[in-house]
Every structure is written in C-alpha cells, then in structure tokens.
Coordinates of N, CA and C in Angstrom, one line a residue:
M1 N 165.6 35.9 -27.1 CA 166.7 36.5 -26.5 C 167.0 37.7 -26.1
K2 N 168.0 37.9 -25.2 CA 167.9 39.0 -24.0 C 168.3 40.4 -24.8
R3 N 167.8 41.6 -24.4 CA 168.1 43.2 -24.5 C 168.8 44.0 -23.8
E4 N 169.8 44.1 -24.6 CA 170.9 45.0 -23.9 C 170.1 46.5 -23.2
I5 N 170.7 46.9 -21.9 CA 170.6 47.9 -22.2 C 171.7 49.1 -22.2
P6 N 170.9 50.0 -23.3 CA 172.4 50.7 -24.4 C 173.1 52.1 -22.9
I7 N 174.5 52.2 -23.2 CA 174.9 52.6 -22.2 C 174.8 54.2 -22.8
K8 N 174.3 55.8 -22.7 CA 174.3 56.9 -23.5 C 175.7 58.0 -22.8
S9 N 176.0 58.5 -23.7 CA 177.2 59.7 -23.4 C 176.9 60.4 -23.5
Y10 N 175.9 61.6 -23.2 CA 175.5 62.8 -24.1 C 175.8 64.2 -23.4
A11 N 176.1 64.2 -22.2 CA 176.3 65.0 -21.3 C 177.6 65.5 -20.7
I12 N 177.9 66.1 -19.5 CA 179.4 66.8 -19.2 C 178.3 67.4 -17.8
S13 N 179.3 67.1 -16.9 CA 180.1 67.2 -15.5 C 181.2 68.4 -14.6
L14 N 180.4 69.4 -14.4 CA 181.8 70.0 -14.2 C 181.4 71.0 -12.6
F15 N 182.6 70.5 -12.5 CA 183.0 71.3 -11.0 C 183.7 72.3 -10.8
V16 N 183.2 73.1 -10.2 CA 184.1 74.3 -10.1 C 184.9 75.0 -8.7
L17 N 185.8 74.9 -8.2 CA 186.5 74.9 -7.7 C 187.1 76.8 -7.4
R18 N 187.4 77.1 -6.0 CA 187.7 78.7 -6.4 C 188.1 78.8 -4.8
P19 N 189.8 79.3 -4.9 CA 190.7 79.4 -3.6 C 190.1 80.3 -2.7
R20 N 190.1 79.9 -1.3 CA 189.9 80.5 -0.1 C 190.7 80.9 0.8
D21 N 191.3 81.4 1.5 CA 192.0 80.9 2.8 C 193.0 79.5 2.7
G22 N 193.9 79.4 1.7 CA 194.5 78.2 1.6 C 193.9 77.0 1.5
A23 N 192.4 76.8 1.3 CA 191.7 75.6 1.1 C 191.0 76.4 -0.3
F24 N 190.0 75.5 -0.8 CA 189.3 75.4 -2.0 C 187.8 75.5 -1.4
D25 N 186.9 76.4 -2.4 CA 185.2 76.7 -2.2 C 185.3 75.9 -3.6
L26 N 183.5 75.0 -3.3 CA 183.5 74.4 -4.6 C 181.7 75.4 -4.9
L27 N 181.4 75.6 -5.8 CA 180.1 76.3 -6.2 C 179.2 74.7 -6.6
L28 N 177.9 75.7 -5.9 CA 176.7 74.8 -6.5 C 176.1 75.5 -6.4
M29 N 175.0 74.8 -7.2 CA 173.8 76.3 -7.6 C 172.4 75.4 -7.6
R30 N 171.4 75.7 -7.1 CA 170.5 75.6 -7.1 C 169.4 75.4 -8.6
R31 N 168.8 73.9 -9.0 CA 168.4 74.0 -10.0 C 166.7 74.7 -9.9
T32 N 165.9 75.2 -10.8 CA 164.8 75.5 -11.4 C 163.9 74.5 -12.4
G33 N 162.5 74.3 -12.8 CA 162.6 73.7 -13.4 C 161.7 72.3 -13.4
K34 N 161.5 71.9 -14.3 CA 161.0 70.3 -13.7 C 161.8 68.9 -13.5
N35 N 162.9 69.3 -13.9 CA 163.5 68.6 -13.7 C 165.0 68.8 -12.3
L36 N 164.7 68.0 -11.2 CA 166.1 68.5 -10.1 C 165.4 69.3 -9.7
N37 N 164.4 70.0 -9.9 CA 163.5 71.4 -8.9 C 164.3 71.7 -7.6
G38 N 164.6 72.5 -7.5 CA 165.3 72.6 -6.0 C 166.8 72.1 -5.4
Q39 N 166.8 71.5 -6.5 CA 168.0 70.3 -6.1 C 169.1 71.1 -6.4
W40 N 170.1 71.1 -5.4 CA 171.6 71.6 -5.6 C 172.8 70.5 -6.5
C41 N 173.3 71.6 -7.7 CA 174.6 70.8 -7.6 C 175.4 71.7 -8.9
Q42 N 176.1 70.9 -9.3 CA 177.2 71.5 -10.3 C 176.8 72.0 -11.5
V43 N 177.3 72.3 -12.2 CA 177.4 73.1 -13.9 C 177.3 71.5 -14.7
A44 N 176.1 71.3 -15.3 CA 175.5 70.0 -15.9 C 175.2 70.7 -17.3
G45 N 175.1 70.0 -18.5 CA 174.2 70.0 -19.7 C 174.7 69.3 -20.6
S46 N 174.3 68.9 -21.9 CA 174.3 68.0 -23.0 C 175.8 68.6 -24.1
V47 N 176.5 68.0 -24.5 CA 177.3 67.8 -25.6 C 176.2 68.1 -27.1
E48 N 176.5 69.9 -27.6 CA 175.7 69.6 -28.2 C 176.6 69.1 -29.5
H49 N 176.3 68.7 -30.9 CA 176.8 68.7 -32.4 C 177.7 69.5 -32.3
G50 N 179.2 68.8 -33.0 CA 180.1 69.4 -33.3 C 181.0 69.7 -32.3
E51 N 180.6 69.3 -30.6 CA 181.4 70.2 -30.1 C 182.3 69.2 -29.0
T52 N 183.1 68.8 -28.2 CA 184.1 68.2 -27.5 C 183.5 68.3 -26.7
A53 N 183.4 67.2 -25.2 CA 183.1 66.9 -24.1 C 183.6 68.4 -23.7
W54 N 184.7 68.1 -22.9 CA 185.4 69.1 -22.9 C 184.9 71.3 -23.2
Q55 N 184.6 70.9 -24.5 CA 184.1 72.7 -25.0 C 183.0 72.5 -24.4
A56 N 181.7 71.6 -23.7 CA 180.6 71.8 -23.6 C 180.4 72.1 -22.2
A57 N 182.2 71.5 -21.4 CA 181.9 72.4 -20.6 C 182.1 73.3 -19.8
I58 N 183.0 73.8 -20.9 CA 183.4 75.6 -20.3 C 182.2 76.4 -21.2
R59 N 181.5 75.5 -22.6 CA 180.5 76.6 -22.6 C 179.3 77.0 -21.8
E60 N 178.7 75.2 -20.8 CA 177.6 75.0 -20.1 C 178.2 76.2 -18.9
A61 N 179.5 75.7 -18.6 CA 180.2 77.2 -16.9 C 179.4 78.3 -17.8
H62 N 180.2 79.0 -18.5 CA 179.4 80.6 -18.9 C 178.1 80.7 -19.4
E63 N 177.9 79.7 -19.6 CA 175.8 79.7 -19.9 C 175.2 79.8 -18.8
E64 N 175.8 79.1 -17.5 CA 175.2 79.0 -16.3 C 175.5 79.7 -15.6
T65 N 176.6 80.2 -15.5 CA 177.5 81.3 -14.6 C 177.7 82.1 -14.7
G66 N 178.2 82.0 -16.3 CA 178.8 83.8 -17.2 C 180.4 83.6 -16.7
L67 N 180.6 82.6 -15.6 CA 182.2 82.7 -15.6 C 183.0 82.2 -16.9
I68 N 184.3 82.8 -17.2 CA 184.9 82.5 -18.1 C 186.1 81.5 -17.6
L69 N 186.3 80.1 -17.9 CA 187.4 79.5 -17.3 C 188.6 79.2 -18.1
N70 N 189.6 79.6 -17.1 CA 190.8 78.9 -18.3 C 191.4 78.0 -17.8
E71 N 191.7 77.7 -16.6 CA 192.1 76.2 -15.7 C 191.5 75.2 -16.2
V72 N 190.6 74.6 -16.6 CA 190.0 73.5 -16.9 C 190.6 71.7 -16.9
Y73 N 190.3 71.1 -16.4 CA 191.0 69.8 -16.2 C 189.7 68.6 -16.5
S74 N 190.5 67.4 -16.7 CA 189.3 66.4 -17.4 C 189.4 65.8 -15.3
A75 N 188.7 65.2 -15.3 CA 188.9 65.5 -13.4 C 189.6 63.4 -13.3
D76 N 189.8 62.9 -14.3 CA 189.7 61.5 -14.6 C 189.3 60.6 -14.3
I77 N 187.4 61.1 -13.9 CA 186.5 60.2 -13.6 C 185.1 60.6 -14.7
C78 N 184.1 59.2 -14.0 CA 182.7 59.6 -15.1 C 182.0 59.0 -14.4
E79 N 180.5 59.8 -14.0 CA 179.1 59.8 -13.4 C 178.5 58.6 -13.8
Q80 N 178.6 58.1 -13.5 CA 177.3 56.5 -14.4 C 176.5 56.6 -13.1
F81 N 175.0 56.7 -13.4 CA 173.9 56.5 -13.1 C 172.6 55.8 -14.2
Y82 N 171.7 55.3 -13.9 CA 170.3 54.4 -14.5 C 169.3 55.8 -14.7
E83 N 169.3 56.1 -16.1 CA 167.8 56.8 -16.1 C 166.6 55.6 -16.7
P84 N 166.0 56.2 -15.4 CA 164.8 55.3 -15.8 C 163.8 55.5 -17.3
D85 N 163.6 56.5 -17.7 CA 162.9 57.5 -18.7 C 163.3 57.3 -19.5
R86 N 164.9 56.3 -20.0 CA 165.3 56.6 -20.9 C 165.2 54.9 -21.2
D87 N 165.4 54.0 -19.8 CA 166.1 52.3 -19.9 C 167.2 52.8 -20.5
A88 N 168.5 53.7 -20.0 CA 169.8 54.1 -20.4 C 170.5 53.9 -19.7
I89 N 171.9 53.7 -19.3 CA 173.1 53.9 -18.5 C 173.4 55.5 -18.7
A90 N 173.8 56.5 -18.2 CA 174.4 57.2 -18.3 C 175.8 57.5 -17.9
I91 N 176.3 57.9 -18.6 CA 178.2 58.0 -18.5 C 178.2 59.3 -18.6
T92 N 179.0 60.2 -17.7 CA 179.2 61.2 -17.7 C 180.2 61.6 -17.1
P93 N 181.8 62.3 -18.6 CA 182.6 62.3 -17.8 C 182.6 64.1 -17.1
V94 N 183.8 63.9 -16.0 CA 183.5 65.0 -15.5 C 184.8 66.3 -15.6
F95 N 184.8 67.0 -14.8 CA 185.7 67.9 -15.3 C 185.9 69.2 -14.0
V96 N 186.8 69.3 -13.7 CA 187.2 70.4 -12.9 C 187.6 71.6 -13.4
A97 N 187.1 72.7 -12.9 CA 188.0 74.1 -13.2 C 188.6 75.0 -11.9
F98 N 189.2 76.0 -12.3 CA 189.4 76.3 -11.4 C 189.2 78.1 -11.8
A99 N 188.6 78.7 -10.5 CA 188.0 79.8 -11.1 C 188.6 80.8 -9.7
P100 N 189.0 82.6 -10.3 CA 189.6 83.1 -9.4 C 189.3 83.4 -8.1
P101 N 189.4 84.1 -7.5 CA 189.4 84.3 -5.6 C 188.2 85.2 -6.2
D102 N 188.2 86.2 -6.9 CA 187.3 87.4 -7.1 C 185.9 87.2 -8.1
C103 N 186.3 86.0 -8.6 CA 184.8 86.1 -9.8 C 183.6 85.6 -9.4
E104 N 183.1 86.5 -10.3 CA 181.6 86.9 -10.1 C 180.3 86.3 -11.0
V105 N 179.7 85.1 -10.2 CA 179.0 84.4 -10.5 C 177.4 85.5 -11.1
Q106 N 177.2 85.0 -12.5 CA 175.7 85.4 -12.7 C 174.9 84.5 -13.3
L107 N 173.7 83.5 -12.5 CA 173.4 82.7 -13.0 C 172.0 82.6 -14.1
N108 N 171.9 81.7 -15.0 CA 170.9 81.9 -15.6 C 169.5 81.3 -15.2
E109 N 168.7 81.1 -16.0 CA 167.5 80.8 -15.9 C 167.7 79.6 -15.1
E110 N 168.2 78.5 -15.1 CA 168.0 77.3 -15.2 C 168.8 77.2 -13.4
H111 N 169.2 77.9 -12.9 CA 169.2 77.8 -11.4 C 168.5 79.2 -10.5
D112 N 168.1 79.6 -9.7 CA 167.5 80.7 -8.9 C 168.6 80.9 -7.4
A113 N 169.6 80.0 -7.1 CA 170.7 80.8 -6.2 C 171.8 79.5 -6.4
F114 N 172.8 80.2 -6.0 CA 174.5 79.3 -5.9 C 174.8 79.9 -4.8
R115 N 175.6 78.9 -4.2 CA 176.4 79.1 -2.9 C 178.0 78.3 -3.3
W116 N 179.1 79.0 -2.9 CA 180.5 78.6 -2.7 C 180.4 77.8 -1.2
L117 N 180.7 76.8 -1.7 CA 180.9 76.1 0.1 C 181.9 74.7 -0.1
S118 N 182.2 75.1 1.2 CA 183.6 73.4 1.5 C 182.6 72.1 1.1
F119 N 183.8 71.5 1.1 CA 183.8 70.0 0.4 C 182.7 69.2 1.3
G120 N 182.9 69.5 2.5 CA 181.8 69.1 3.8 C 180.6 69.4 3.7
E121 N 180.3 70.7 3.4 CA 178.7 71.8 2.9 C 178.3 71.1 1.4
A122 N 179.1 70.6 0.5 CA 179.1 70.3 -0.3 C 178.3 69.1 -0.3
T123 N 178.9 67.9 0.4 CA 178.9 66.4 0.2 C 177.1 66.9 1.1
E124 N 176.9 67.4 1.8 CA 175.7 67.6 2.8 C 174.6 68.2 2.1
L125 N 174.4 68.9 0.6 CA 173.8 69.7 0.3 C 173.3 68.6 -1.4
L126 N 174.2 67.9 -1.4 CA 174.4 67.1 -3.5 C 173.3 66.4 -3.2
P127 N 172.6 66.0 -4.1 CA 171.5 64.5 -3.6 C 171.3 63.1 -3.8
F128 N 172.3 62.8 -4.8 CA 173.2 62.1 -5.3 C 174.0 60.7 -4.9
S129 N 174.6 60.0 -4.5 CA 175.7 59.1 -4.4 C 177.1 59.7 -5.2
G130 N 176.3 59.8 -6.4 CA 177.8 59.6 -7.5 C 177.7 61.0 -7.1
Q131 N 177.3 62.3 -7.0 CA 178.6 63.3 -6.9 C 178.8 63.4 -5.1
R132 N 178.4 62.5 -4.6 CA 179.1 62.8 -3.0 C 180.0 62.2 -3.6
A133 N 180.7 61.2 -4.2 CA 181.9 60.1 -4.9 C 182.2 60.7 -5.2
T134 N 182.1 61.5 -6.3 CA 183.1 62.5 -7.3 C 184.3 63.2 -6.6
L135 N 182.9 64.1 -5.6 CA 183.8 65.1 -4.4 C 184.5 64.0 -4.1
D136 N 184.8 63.2 -3.3 CA 186.3 62.7 -2.4 C 186.8 62.7 -3.5
H137 N 187.1 61.5 -4.2 CA 187.9 61.8 -6.1 C 188.5 63.2 -5.9
L138 N 187.8 64.3 -6.1 CA 188.1 66.0 -6.7 C 189.2 66.3 -5.2
K139 N 188.8 65.9 -3.9 CA 189.1 66.4 -3.1 C 190.5 65.8 -3.1
K140 N 191.2 64.2 -3.2 CA 191.3 63.7 -2.9 C 192.9 64.3 -4.0
E141 N 192.6 64.4 -5.3 CA 193.5 64.6 -6.7 C 193.7 66.1 -7.1
F142 N 192.4 66.7 -6.7 CA 192.5 68.4 -7.3 C 192.8 69.1 -6.6
V143 N 192.6 69.1 -4.5 CA 192.9 69.7 -3.8 C 194.0 69.4 -2.8
E144 N 193.9 67.7 -2.3 CA 195.1 67.2 -1.6 C 196.3 67.0 -2.4
R145 N 196.7 67.3 -3.0 CA 197.6 66.6 -3.9 C 197.4 68.4 -5.6
Q146 N 199.0 68.3 -6.5 CA 198.5 69.1 -7.7 C 198.0 68.1 -8.7
P147 N 197.1 69.5 -8.8 CA 196.3 68.0 -10.1 C 197.6 67.3 -11.3
N148 N 197.3 66.0 -11.7 CA 198.7 65.9 -13.0 C 198.2 67.0 -13.9
P149 N 199.3 67.4 -14.2 CA 199.5 68.4 -16.1 C 199.0 67.5 -16.9
L150 N 199.2 66.3 -17.2 CA 199.0 65.9 -18.4 C 197.3 65.5 -18.7
L151 N 196.8 66.1 -17.4 CA 194.9 66.0 -17.1 C 194.3 67.2 -17.5
R152 N 194.9 68.4 -17.5 CA 194.9 70.2 -17.9 C 194.4 69.7 -19.3
I153 N 193.2 70.6 -20.0 CA 192.7 70.4 -20.8 C 193.1 72.2 -21.6
R154 N 194.0 71.7 -22.7 CA 194.5 73.3 -23.7 C 193.8 73.4 -24.9
S155 N 192.8 74.2 -24.0 CA 191.8 74.6 -25.4 C 192.4 75.6 -26.8
E156 N 193.9 75.5 -27.0 CA 194.1 76.0 -28.5 C 194.6 74.8 -28.7
G157 N 194.2 73.1 -28.9 CA 194.8 72.4 -29.1 C 194.6 71.3 -28.9

C-alpha cells in the first residue's frame, strides 16, 4: 500500500509594502534563533487556535514589527514547500499589507535587523525560490496595478 505525503497548512506569510517616491518598498527582517538564523524574510508565523489566517497575519505583523496594519489583502496566492523534518508539504496563504510612509518598525526577539528594500533588492536577499516567485506576483498584482478590492480583508466582518 502506498503512503501519502501529508499536506499541512498551519502558518501565514505577510509582505508589508510602504510607499516611497511613487514606488513601494518591501519590509524584510533578518531572523535569529535556530531556524533560518541570519536569513532575510517577510513576516511569517503560525495560526493560533481560534484565529483565522488573516487574523494571524495581522497579529504576527504586530508581534514581529510593532506595526498596526489597517490595509490588508489576500495576495490570492499560496507559498508551498516540502518540510523534510515533518515529511509534509506546507501550504502557506500569503497576505499583503500597506503601511504608512512614516511607520516605525520595532522588532521583537525573532529578528535582529530590518530593511525597507526595492523589489529588486529584496529578491537578492530572499533565500527561497518560492519567496522570489511570490515577489514577482506581488509586484504585478499590487504595485503595477491597483489591488483587486475583492481581496481586501475587512476585519470588522
């Protein structure tokens, strides 16, 4: 009998954009700790019991960056990757948030540095091809055109 590889979805990915001079910069943070130590990444984290994926994205953004984000969208894409330690395929919904130009980032202990970068600069720093492919999608759908209003997350409803 054949064994199936489980598919798990227990985490979120959130890319934060900030307007600058007619363009957008992207927030990346450098991880600390045993997992991905020294790697640059977007906001990411687990979905807690009783919360939706989009609620987890907003909570993780606040915990990791101190930002309170009001303009959040489903990116209409998921990152997927194989996790050898779990022998599972992880599917992670991606969200996009727009931060105000004057926002101030306050990192928690999960990161030791942050940078606001152009999409080109961010592409050079991100370690995984799935992250870089996601950036291409975000640039096309959230920067080069107006985001689809149907993807906007309305936290009150």
